[in-house]
Short mmCIF file of C-alpha atoms and ligand atoms in Angstrom, two decimals:
data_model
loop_
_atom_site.label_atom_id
_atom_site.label_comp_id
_atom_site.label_asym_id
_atom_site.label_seq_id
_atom_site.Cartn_x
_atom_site.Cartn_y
_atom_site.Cartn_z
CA UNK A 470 18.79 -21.11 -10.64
CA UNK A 471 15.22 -19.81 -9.37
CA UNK A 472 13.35 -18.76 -12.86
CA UNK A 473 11.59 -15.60 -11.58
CA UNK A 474 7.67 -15.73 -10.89
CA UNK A 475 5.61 -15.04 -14.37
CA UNK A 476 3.58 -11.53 -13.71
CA UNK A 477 -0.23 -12.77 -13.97
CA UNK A 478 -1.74 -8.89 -13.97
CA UNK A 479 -0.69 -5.55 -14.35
CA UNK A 480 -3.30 -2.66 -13.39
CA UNK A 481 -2.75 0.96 -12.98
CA UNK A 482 -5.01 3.20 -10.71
CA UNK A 483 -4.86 6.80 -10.54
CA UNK A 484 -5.51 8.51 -7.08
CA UNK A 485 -6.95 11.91 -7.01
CA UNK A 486 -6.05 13.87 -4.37
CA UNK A 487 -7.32 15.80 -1.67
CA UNK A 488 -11.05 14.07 -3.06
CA UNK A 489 -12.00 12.41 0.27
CA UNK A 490 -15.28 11.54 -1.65
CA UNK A 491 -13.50 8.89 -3.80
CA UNK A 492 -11.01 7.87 -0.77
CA UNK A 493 -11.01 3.97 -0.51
CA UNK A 494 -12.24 2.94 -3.77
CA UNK A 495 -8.51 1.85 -5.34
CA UNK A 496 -8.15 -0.25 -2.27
CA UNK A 497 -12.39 -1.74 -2.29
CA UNK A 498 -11.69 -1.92 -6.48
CA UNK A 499 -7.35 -4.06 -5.68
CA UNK A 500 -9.00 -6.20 -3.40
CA UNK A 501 -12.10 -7.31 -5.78
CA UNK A 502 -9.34 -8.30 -8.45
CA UNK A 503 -7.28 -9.70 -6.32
CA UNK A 504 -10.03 -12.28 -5.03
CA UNK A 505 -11.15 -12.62 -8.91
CA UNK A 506 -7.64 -13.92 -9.73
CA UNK A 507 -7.64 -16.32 -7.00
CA UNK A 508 -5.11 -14.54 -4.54
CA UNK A 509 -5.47 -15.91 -0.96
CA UNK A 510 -7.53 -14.64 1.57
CA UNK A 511 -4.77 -13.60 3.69
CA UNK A 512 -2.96 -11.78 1.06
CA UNK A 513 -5.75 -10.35 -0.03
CA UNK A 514 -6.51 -8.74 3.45
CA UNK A 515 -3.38 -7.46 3.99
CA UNK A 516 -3.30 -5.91 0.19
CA UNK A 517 -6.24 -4.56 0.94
CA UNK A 518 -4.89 -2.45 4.38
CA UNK A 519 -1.48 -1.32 2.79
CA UNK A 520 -3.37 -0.56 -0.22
CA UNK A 521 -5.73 1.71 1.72
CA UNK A 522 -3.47 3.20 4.00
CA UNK A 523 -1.28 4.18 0.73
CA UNK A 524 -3.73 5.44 -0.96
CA UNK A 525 -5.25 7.49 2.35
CA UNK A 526 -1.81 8.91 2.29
CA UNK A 527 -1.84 10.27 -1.55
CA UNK A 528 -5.21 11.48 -1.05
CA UNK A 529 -4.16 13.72 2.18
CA UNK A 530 -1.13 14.48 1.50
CA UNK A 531 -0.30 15.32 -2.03
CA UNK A 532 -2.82 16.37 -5.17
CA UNK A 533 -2.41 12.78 -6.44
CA UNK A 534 -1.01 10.18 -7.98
CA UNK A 535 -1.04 6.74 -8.87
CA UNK A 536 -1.18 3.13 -7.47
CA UNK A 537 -0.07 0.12 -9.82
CA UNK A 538 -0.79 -3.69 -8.75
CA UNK A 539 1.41 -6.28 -9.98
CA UNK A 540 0.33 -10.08 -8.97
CA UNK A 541 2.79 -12.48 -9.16
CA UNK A 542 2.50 -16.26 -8.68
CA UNK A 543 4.42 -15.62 -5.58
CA UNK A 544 3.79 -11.99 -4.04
CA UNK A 545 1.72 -9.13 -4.71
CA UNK A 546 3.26 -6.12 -5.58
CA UNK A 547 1.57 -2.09 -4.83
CA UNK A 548 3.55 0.55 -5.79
CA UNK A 549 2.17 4.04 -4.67
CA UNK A 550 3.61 7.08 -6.69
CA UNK A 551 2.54 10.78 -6.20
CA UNK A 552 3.78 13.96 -7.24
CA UNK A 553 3.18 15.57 -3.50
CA UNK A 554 5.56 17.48 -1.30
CA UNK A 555 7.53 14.28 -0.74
CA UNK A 556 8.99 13.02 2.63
CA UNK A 557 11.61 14.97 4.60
CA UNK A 558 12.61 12.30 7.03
CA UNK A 559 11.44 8.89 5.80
CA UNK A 560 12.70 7.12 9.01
CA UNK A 561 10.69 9.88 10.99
CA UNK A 562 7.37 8.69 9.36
CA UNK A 563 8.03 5.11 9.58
CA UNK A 564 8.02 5.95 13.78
CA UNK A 565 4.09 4.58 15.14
CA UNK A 566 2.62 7.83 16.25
CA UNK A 567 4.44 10.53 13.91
CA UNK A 568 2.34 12.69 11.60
CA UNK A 569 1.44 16.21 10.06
CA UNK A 570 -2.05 15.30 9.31
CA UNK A 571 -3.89 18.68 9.31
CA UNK A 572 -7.16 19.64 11.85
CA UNK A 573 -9.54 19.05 8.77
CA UNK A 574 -7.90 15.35 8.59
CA UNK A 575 -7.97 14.65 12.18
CA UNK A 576 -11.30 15.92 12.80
CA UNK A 577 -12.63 13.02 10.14
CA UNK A 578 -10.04 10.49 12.17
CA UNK A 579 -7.07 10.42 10.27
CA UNK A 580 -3.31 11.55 11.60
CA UNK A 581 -2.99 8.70 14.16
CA UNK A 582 0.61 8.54 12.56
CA UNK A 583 -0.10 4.83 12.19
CA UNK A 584 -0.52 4.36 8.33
CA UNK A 585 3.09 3.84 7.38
CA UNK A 586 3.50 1.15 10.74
CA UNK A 587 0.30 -0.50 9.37
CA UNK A 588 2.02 -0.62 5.65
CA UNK A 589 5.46 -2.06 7.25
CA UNK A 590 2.98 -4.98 9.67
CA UNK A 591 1.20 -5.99 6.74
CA UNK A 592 3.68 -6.61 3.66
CA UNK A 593 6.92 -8.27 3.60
CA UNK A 594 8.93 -5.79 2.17
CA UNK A 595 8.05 -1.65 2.11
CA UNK A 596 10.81 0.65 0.10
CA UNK A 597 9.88 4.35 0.75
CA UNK A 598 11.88 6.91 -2.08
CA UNK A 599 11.13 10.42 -1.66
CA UNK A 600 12.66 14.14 -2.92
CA UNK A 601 11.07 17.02 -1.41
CA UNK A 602 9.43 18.75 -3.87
CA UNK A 603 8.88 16.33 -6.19
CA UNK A 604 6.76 13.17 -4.74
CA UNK A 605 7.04 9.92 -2.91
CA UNK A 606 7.34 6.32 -4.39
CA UNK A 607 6.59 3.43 -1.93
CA UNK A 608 6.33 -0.03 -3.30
CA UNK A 609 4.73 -2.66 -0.96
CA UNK A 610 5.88 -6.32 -1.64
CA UNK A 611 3.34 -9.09 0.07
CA UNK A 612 4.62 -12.63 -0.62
CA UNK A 613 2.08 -15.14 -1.20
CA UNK A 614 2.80 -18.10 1.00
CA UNK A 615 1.18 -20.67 -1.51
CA UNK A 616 2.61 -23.66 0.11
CA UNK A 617 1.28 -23.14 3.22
CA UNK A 618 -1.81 -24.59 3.92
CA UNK A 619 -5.24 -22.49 5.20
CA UNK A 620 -5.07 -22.28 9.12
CA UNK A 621 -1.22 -23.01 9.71
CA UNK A 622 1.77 -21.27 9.18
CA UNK A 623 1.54 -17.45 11.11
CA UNK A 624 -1.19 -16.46 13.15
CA UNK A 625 -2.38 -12.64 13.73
CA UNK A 626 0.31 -10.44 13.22
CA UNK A 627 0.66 -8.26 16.54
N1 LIG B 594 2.58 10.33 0.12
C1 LIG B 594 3.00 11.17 1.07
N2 LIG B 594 3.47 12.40 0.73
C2 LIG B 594 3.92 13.26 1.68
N3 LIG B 594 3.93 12.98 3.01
C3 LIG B 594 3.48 11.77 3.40
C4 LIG B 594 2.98 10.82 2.47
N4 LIG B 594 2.62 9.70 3.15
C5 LIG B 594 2.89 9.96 4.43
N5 LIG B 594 3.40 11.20 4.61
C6 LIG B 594 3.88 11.80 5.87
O1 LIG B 594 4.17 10.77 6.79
C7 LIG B 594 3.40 10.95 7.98
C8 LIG B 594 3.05 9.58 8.57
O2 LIG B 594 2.14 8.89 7.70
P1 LIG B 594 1.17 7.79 8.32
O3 LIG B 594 0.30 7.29 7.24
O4 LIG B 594 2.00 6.81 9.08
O5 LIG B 594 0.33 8.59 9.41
P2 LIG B 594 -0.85 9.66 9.18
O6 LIG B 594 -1.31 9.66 7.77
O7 LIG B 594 -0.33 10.96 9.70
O8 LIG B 594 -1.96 9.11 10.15
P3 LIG B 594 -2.90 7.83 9.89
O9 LIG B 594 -2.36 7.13 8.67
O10 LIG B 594 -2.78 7.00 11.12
O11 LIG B 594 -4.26 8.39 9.67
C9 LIG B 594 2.21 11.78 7.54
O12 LIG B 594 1.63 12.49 8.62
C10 LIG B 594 2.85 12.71 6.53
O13 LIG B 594 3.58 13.73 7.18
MG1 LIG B 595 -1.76 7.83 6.81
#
């Protein structure tokens, strides 16, 4: 039997949308604990870009939500909730290049339609749950390789 990993932190952050002023501070604010607890590096870097490309997607898309971080001794956990227009076609948005970003967005560099592709390159596991109408859940797993030491195991992901 494998006893699951005890859950070393819990921390909820609420996203407001459509505020680009605030925009990036869940993901500065997730990776400054994560470092604080010890997380490595690595994990923290890639928290840190599917946190912020999950949380750039609640604040364009939907008038907000929430992020929770879970840290595990063996993965990190984000799991992005909002009560936005939801997802039509989740496989659709998981395609590099697909988006509805509006002008406003695009004219400040957003709506590449690379966000979720950058979420799926940079955790293990990504679960997207949506109902139009009523909101999006995504949970981002990102397993911490402890075992591994610094410099070895997988270089740059592509
Ligand atoms: N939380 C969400 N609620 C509703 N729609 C979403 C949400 N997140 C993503 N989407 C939809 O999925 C599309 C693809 O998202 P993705 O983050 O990959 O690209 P983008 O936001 O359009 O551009 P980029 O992230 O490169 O700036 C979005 O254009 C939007 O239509
Ligand atoms: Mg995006």
């Amino acid at each position: 039997m494998i006893s699951p990993a005890p859950l070393r932190h819990r921390e909820i952050f609420p996203v407001a949308g459509l505020d680009l002023e605030r925009a990036g501070t869940v993901s500065t604010e997730v990776q400054r604990v994560l470092r604080k607890l010890g997380v490595e590096p690595e994990v923290v870097r890639r928290a840190g870009i599917v946190c912020f490309e999950g949380e750039m997607n609640i604040v364009l898309y939907t008038p907000g939500g929430r992020i929770i971080l879970l840290v595990y001794d063996d993965r990190v956990e984000l799991i992005f909730s909002d009560q936005g227009p939801g997802i039509p076609d989740i496989e659709l948005a998981r395609q590099p290049g697909y988006s509805t970003a509006p002008n406003w967005a695009r004219e400040l560099g957003f709506g590449s339609g690379m966000g979720i592709p950058n979420m799926e390159t940079n955790s293990d596991k990504l679960e997207i749950r949506s109902r139009p109408g009523e909101g999006t859940v995504i949970r981002a797993v990102i397993l911490r390789r402890r075992n591994e030491t610094e410099g070895s195991g997988e270089g740059p992901r592509p």
